[in-house]
mmCIF file of C-alpha atoms and ligand atoms in Angstrom:
data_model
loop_
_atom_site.group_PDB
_atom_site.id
_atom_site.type_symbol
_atom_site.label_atom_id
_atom_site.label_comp_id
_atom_site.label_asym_id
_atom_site.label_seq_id
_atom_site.Cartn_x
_atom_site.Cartn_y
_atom_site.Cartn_z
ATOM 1 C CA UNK A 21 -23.383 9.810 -2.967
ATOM 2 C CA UNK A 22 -26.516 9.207 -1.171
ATOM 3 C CA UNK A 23 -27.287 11.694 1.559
ATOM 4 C CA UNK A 24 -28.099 9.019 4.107
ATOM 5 C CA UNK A 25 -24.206 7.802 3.671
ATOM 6 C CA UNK A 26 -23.236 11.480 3.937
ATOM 7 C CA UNK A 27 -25.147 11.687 6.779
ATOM 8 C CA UNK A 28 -23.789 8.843 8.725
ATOM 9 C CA UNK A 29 -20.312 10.120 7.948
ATOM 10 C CA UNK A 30 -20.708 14.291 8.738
ATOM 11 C CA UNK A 31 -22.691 12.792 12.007
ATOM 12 C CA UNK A 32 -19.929 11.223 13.051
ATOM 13 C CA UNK A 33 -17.357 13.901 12.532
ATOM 14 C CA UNK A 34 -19.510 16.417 13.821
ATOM 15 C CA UNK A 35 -19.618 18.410 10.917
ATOM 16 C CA UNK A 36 -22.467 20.400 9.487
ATOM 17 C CA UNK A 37 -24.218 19.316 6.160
ATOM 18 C CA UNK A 38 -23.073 22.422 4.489
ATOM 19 C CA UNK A 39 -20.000 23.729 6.225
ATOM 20 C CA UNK A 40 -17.818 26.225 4.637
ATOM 21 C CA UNK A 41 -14.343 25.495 3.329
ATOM 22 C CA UNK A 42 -11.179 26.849 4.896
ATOM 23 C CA UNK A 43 -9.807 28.841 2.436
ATOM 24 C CA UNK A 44 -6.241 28.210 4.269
ATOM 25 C CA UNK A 45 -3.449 26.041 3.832
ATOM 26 C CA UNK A 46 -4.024 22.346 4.719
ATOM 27 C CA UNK A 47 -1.369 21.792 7.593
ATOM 28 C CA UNK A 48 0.402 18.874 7.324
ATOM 29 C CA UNK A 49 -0.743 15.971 9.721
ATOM 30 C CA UNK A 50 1.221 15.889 13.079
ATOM 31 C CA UNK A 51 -0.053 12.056 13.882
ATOM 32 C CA UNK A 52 2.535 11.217 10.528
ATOM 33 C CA UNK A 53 6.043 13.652 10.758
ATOM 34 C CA UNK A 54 8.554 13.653 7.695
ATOM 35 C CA UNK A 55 10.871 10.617 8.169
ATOM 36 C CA UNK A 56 14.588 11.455 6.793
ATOM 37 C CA UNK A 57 15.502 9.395 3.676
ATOM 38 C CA UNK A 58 13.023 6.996 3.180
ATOM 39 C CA UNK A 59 13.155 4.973 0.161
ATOM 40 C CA UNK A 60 9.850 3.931 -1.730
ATOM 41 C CA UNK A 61 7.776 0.462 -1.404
ATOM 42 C CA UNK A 62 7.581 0.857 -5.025
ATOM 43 C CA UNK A 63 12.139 0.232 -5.305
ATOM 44 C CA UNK A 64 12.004 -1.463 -1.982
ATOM 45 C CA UNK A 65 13.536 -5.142 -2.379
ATOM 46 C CA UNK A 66 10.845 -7.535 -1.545
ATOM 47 C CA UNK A 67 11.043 -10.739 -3.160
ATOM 48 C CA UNK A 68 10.062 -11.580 -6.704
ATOM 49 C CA UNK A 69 6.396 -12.992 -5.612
ATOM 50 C CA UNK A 70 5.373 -13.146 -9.494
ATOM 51 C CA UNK A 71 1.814 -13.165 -10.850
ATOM 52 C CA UNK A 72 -0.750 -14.853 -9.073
ATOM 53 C CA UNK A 73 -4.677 -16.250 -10.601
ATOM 54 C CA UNK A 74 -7.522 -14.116 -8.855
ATOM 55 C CA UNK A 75 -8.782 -17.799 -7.342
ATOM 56 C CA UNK A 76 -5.842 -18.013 -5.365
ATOM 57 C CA UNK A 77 -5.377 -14.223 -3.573
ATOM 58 C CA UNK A 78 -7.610 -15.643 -0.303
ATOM 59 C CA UNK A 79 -4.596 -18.711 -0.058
ATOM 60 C CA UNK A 80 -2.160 -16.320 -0.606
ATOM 61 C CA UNK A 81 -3.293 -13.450 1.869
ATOM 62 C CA UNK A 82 -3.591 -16.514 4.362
ATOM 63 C CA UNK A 83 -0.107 -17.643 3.469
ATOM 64 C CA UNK A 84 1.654 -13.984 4.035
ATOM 65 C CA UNK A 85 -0.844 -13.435 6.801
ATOM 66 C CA UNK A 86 1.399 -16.278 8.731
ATOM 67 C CA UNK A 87 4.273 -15.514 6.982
ATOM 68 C CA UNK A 88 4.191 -11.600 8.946
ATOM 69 C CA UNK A 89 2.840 -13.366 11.984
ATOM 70 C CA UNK A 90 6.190 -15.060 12.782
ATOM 71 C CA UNK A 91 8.697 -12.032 11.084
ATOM 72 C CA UNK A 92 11.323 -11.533 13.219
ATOM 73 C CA UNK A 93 13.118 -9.053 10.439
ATOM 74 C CA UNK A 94 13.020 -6.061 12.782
ATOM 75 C CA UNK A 95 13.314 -5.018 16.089
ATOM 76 C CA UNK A 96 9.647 -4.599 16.357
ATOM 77 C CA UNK A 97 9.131 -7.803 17.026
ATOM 78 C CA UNK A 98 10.579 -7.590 20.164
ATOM 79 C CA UNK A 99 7.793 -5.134 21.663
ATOM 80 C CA UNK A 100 4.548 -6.290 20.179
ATOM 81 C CA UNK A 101 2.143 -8.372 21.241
ATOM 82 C CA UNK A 102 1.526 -9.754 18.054
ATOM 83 C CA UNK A 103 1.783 -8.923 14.351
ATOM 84 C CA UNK A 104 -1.538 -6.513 13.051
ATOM 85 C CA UNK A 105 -1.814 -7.846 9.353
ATOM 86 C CA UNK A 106 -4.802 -6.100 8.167
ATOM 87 C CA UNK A 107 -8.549 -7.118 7.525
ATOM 88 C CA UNK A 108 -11.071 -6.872 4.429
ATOM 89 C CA UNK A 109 -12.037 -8.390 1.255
ATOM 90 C CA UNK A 110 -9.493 -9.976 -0.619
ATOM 91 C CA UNK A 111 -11.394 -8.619 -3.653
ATOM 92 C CA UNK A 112 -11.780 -5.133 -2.196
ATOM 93 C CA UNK A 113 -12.405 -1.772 -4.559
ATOM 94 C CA UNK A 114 -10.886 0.358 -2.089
ATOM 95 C CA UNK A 115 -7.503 -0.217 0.233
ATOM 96 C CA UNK A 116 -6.631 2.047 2.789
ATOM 97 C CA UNK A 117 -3.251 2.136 4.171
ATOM 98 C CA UNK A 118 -2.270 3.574 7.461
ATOM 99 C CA UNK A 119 0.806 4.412 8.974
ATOM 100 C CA UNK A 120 1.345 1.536 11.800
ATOM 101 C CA UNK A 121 -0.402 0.011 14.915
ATOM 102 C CA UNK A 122 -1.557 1.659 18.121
ATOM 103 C CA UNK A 123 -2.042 0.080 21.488
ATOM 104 C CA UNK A 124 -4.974 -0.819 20.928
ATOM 105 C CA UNK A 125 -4.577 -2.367 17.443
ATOM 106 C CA UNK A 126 -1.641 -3.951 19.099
ATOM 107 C CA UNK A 127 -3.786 -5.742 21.559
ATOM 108 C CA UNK A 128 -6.730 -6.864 19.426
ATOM 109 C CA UNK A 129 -4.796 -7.804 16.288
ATOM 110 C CA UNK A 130 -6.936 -5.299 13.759
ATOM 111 C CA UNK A 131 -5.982 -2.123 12.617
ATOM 112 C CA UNK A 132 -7.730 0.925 12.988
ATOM 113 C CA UNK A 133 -10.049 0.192 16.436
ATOM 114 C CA UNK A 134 -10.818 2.500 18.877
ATOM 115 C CA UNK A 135 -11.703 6.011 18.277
ATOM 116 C CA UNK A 136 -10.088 6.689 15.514
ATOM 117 C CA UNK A 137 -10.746 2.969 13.596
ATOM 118 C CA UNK A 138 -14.840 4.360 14.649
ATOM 119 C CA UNK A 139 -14.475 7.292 12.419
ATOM 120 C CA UNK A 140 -12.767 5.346 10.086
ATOM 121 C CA UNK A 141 -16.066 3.096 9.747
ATOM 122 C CA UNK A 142 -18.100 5.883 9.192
ATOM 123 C CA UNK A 143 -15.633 7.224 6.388
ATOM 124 C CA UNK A 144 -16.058 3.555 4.796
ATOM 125 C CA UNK A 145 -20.040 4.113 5.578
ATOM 126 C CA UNK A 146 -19.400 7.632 3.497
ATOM 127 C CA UNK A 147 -18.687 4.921 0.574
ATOM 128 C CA UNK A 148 -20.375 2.131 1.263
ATOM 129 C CA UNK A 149 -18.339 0.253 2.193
ATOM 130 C CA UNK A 150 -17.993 -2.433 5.381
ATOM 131 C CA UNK A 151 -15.095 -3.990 6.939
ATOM 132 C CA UNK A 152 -16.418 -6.493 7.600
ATOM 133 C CA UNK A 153 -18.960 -7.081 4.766
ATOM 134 C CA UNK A 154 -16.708 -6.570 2.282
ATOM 135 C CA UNK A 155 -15.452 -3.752 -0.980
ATOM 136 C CA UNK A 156 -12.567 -2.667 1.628
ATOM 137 C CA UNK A 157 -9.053 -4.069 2.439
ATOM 138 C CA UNK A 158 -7.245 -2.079 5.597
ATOM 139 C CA UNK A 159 -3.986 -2.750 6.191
ATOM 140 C CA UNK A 160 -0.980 -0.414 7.544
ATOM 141 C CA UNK A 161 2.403 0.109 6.053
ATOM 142 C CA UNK A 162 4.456 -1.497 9.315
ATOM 143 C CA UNK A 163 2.800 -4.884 10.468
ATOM 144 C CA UNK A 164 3.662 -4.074 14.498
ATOM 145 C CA UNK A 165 3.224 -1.256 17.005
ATOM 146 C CA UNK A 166 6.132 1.229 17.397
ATOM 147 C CA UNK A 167 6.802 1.239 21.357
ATOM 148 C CA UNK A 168 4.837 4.050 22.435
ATOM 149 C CA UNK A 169 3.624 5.064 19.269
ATOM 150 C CA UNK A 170 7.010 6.889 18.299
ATOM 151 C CA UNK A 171 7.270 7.422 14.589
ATOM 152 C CA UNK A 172 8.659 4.259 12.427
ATOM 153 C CA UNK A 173 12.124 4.680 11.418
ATOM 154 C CA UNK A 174 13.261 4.154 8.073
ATOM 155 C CA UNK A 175 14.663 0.699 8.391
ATOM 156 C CA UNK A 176 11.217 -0.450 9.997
ATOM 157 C CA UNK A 177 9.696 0.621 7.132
ATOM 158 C CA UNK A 178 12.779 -0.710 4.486
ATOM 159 C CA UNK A 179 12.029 -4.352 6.580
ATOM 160 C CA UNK A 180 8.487 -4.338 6.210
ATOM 161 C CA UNK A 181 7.266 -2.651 3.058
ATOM 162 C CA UNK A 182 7.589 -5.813 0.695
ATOM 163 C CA UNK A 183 4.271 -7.143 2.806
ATOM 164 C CA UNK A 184 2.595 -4.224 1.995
ATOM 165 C CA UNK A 185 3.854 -4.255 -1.869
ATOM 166 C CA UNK A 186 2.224 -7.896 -1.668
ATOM 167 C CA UNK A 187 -0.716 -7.217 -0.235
ATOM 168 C CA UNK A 188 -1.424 -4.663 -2.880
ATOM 169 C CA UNK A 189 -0.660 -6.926 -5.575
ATOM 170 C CA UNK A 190 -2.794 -9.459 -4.237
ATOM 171 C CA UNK A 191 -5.616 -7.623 -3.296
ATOM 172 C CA UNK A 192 -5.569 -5.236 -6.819
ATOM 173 C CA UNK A 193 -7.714 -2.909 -5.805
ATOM 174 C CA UNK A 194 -9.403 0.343 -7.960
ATOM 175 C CA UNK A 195 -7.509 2.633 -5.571
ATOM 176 C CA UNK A 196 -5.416 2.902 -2.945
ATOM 177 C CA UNK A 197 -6.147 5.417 -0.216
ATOM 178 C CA UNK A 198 -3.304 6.582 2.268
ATOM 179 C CA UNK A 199 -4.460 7.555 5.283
ATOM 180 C CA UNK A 200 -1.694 10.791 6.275
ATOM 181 C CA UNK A 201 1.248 11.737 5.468
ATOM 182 C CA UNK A 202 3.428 8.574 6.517
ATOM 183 C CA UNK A 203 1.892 6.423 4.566
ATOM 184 C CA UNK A 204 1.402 8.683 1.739
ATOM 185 C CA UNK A 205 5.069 9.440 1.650
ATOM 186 C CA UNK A 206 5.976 5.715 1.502
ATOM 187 C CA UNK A 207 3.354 4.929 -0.999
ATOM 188 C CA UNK A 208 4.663 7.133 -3.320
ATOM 189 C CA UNK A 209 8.302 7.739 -2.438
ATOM 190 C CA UNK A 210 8.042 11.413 -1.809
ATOM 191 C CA UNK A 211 8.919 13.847 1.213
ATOM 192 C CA UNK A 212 6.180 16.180 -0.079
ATOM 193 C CA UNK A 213 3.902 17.090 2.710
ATOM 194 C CA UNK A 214 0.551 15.935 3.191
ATOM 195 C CA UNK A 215 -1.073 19.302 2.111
ATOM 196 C CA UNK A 216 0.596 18.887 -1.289
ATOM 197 C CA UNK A 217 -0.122 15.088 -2.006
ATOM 198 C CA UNK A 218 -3.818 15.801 -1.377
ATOM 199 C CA UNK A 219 -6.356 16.731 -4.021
ATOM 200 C CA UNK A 220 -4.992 15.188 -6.649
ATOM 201 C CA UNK A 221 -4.196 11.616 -8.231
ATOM 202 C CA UNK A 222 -0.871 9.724 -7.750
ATOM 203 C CA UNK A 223 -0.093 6.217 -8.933
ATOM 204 C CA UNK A 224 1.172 2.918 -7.190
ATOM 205 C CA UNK A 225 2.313 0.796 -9.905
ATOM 206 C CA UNK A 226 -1.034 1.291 -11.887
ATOM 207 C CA UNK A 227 -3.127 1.545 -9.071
ATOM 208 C CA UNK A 228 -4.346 5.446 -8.219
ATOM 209 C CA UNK A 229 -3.706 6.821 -5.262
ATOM 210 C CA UNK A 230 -5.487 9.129 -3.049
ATOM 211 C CA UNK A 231 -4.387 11.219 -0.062
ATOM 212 C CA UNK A 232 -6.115 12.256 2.995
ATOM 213 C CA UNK A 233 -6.066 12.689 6.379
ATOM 214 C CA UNK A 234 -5.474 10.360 9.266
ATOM 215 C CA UNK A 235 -8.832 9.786 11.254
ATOM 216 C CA UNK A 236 -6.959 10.358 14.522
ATOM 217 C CA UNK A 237 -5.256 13.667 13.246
ATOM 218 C CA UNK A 238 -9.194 14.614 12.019
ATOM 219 C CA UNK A 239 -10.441 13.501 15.855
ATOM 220 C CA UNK A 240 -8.277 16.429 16.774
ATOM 221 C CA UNK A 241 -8.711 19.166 14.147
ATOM 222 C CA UNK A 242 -12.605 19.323 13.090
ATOM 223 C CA UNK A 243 -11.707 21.837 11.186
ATOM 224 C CA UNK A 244 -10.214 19.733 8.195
ATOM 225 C CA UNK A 245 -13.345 17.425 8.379
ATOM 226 C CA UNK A 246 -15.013 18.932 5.406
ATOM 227 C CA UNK A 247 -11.822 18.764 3.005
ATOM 228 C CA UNK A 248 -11.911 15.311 4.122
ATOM 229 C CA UNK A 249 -14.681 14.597 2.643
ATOM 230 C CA UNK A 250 -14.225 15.946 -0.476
ATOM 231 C CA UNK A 251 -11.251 13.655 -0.282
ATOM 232 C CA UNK A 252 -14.214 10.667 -0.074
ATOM 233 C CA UNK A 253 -15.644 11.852 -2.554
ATOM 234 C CA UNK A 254 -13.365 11.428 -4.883
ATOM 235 C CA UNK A 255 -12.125 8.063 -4.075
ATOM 236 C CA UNK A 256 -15.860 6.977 -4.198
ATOM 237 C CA UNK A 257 -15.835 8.551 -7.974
ATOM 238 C CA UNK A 258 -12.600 6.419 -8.751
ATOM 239 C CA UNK A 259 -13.952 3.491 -6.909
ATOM 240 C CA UNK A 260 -16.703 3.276 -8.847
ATOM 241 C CA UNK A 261 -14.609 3.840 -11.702
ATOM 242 C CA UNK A 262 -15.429 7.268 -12.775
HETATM 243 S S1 SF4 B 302 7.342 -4.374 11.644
HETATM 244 FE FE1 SF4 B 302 7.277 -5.628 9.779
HETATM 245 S S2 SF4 B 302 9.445 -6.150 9.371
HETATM 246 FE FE2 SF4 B 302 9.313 -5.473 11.536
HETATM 247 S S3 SF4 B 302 9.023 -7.387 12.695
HETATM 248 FE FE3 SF4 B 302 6.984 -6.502 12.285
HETATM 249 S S4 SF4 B 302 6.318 -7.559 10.406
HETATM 250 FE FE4 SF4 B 302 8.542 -7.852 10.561
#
């Protein structure tokens, strides 16, 4: 990692070059509580969408990209102002996943904006990576905003995980990054906390997984900045294929 990337990153955390570890615990990440019983995108039912040629993924992101705009399978629908489907390369290295929409997401029809999207940025800046010029997919695991940005219940997640599941499989990525403990849960079917699914590989499918924090949850403890980042770290090692 080049230091000007680390630079742009620490800067906008806040964190010193060199900062010393916390020897303690990780806590687990408030923004993303333990949901009761939640069953894994990997078993979820979600259609048998079958194999698709690389030449076709920006069709077919376009195609489930209208196909989420006009779901109606939950009650979510009700309350948004329209569906957030995600944003990046179809031919991205690196996907992050993040638990659901905000308000703010809700209104401008992109996930992660606002303050914590901005620190996400600079964590993609960490790797090299653009939203907008391409390497990254972003996407959350529910397509609309929870009213007031309560937690999603399991059958909000059971309704909308076979999107998700697509847009993995269309996208393919190196590695999948889940962004606190919600989405790291559903990625991976566990109830483990956050503290325990970080630091070490998991698997979608084939695909590796990496946990770490939610920007927002970092935005309010600075303190778990610099584990973050050795979090970056090593997704930029298995980005790059290492
Ligand atoms: S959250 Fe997912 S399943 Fe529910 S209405 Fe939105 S797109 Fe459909």
């Amino acid at each position: 990692m080049d230091a000007r990337s680390q630079r742009i990153y620490l800067s906008a955390l806040g964190t010193p070059l060199y900062r010393r570890r916390s020897r303690e615990a990780a806590p687990d990440d408030p923004t993303a509580p333990a949901m009761e019983s939640q069953p894994p995108l990997l078993e979820e039912e979600g259609g048998d969408y079958g194999p698709l040629a690389p030449e076709g993924r920006e069709g077919a992101l376009a195609a489930l990209r209208e196909e989420v705009a006009g779901c109606t399978a939950c009650p979510l629908h009700e309350s948004r102002t329209q569906t957030v489907f995600g944003v990046g390369d179809p031919h991205a290295r690196v996907m992050f996943v993040g638990e659901a929409p905000g308000g703010e997401e809700d209104r401008r029809g992109e996930p992660f904006v606002g303050r914590a999207g901005q620190l996400l940025d600079a964590m993609l800046a960490s790797l090299g990576l653009d939203r907008k010029e391409g390497g990254v997919f972003i996407a959350n695991v529910l397509k609309c905003r929870p009213p007031n940005n309560r937690d999603p219940k399991p059958e909000e997640v059971a309704q909308c995980a076979g999107y998700l599941r697509r847009q993995i499989e269309l996208v393919q990525p190196r590695v999948l990054v889940a962004l606190g403990r919600v989405a790291a849960q559903q990625l991976l079917g566990s109830q483990q906390p956050l503290a325990r699914l970080r630091g070490q590989e998991h698997r979608f499918h084939e695909t590796p997984v990496l946990v770490t924090y939610h920007p927002a949850y970092l935005l309010r403890n600075p303190a778990d900045k610099a584990k973050a980042w050795e979090d970056l770290k090593a997704v930029r090692r298995r980005a790059a294929g290492d």
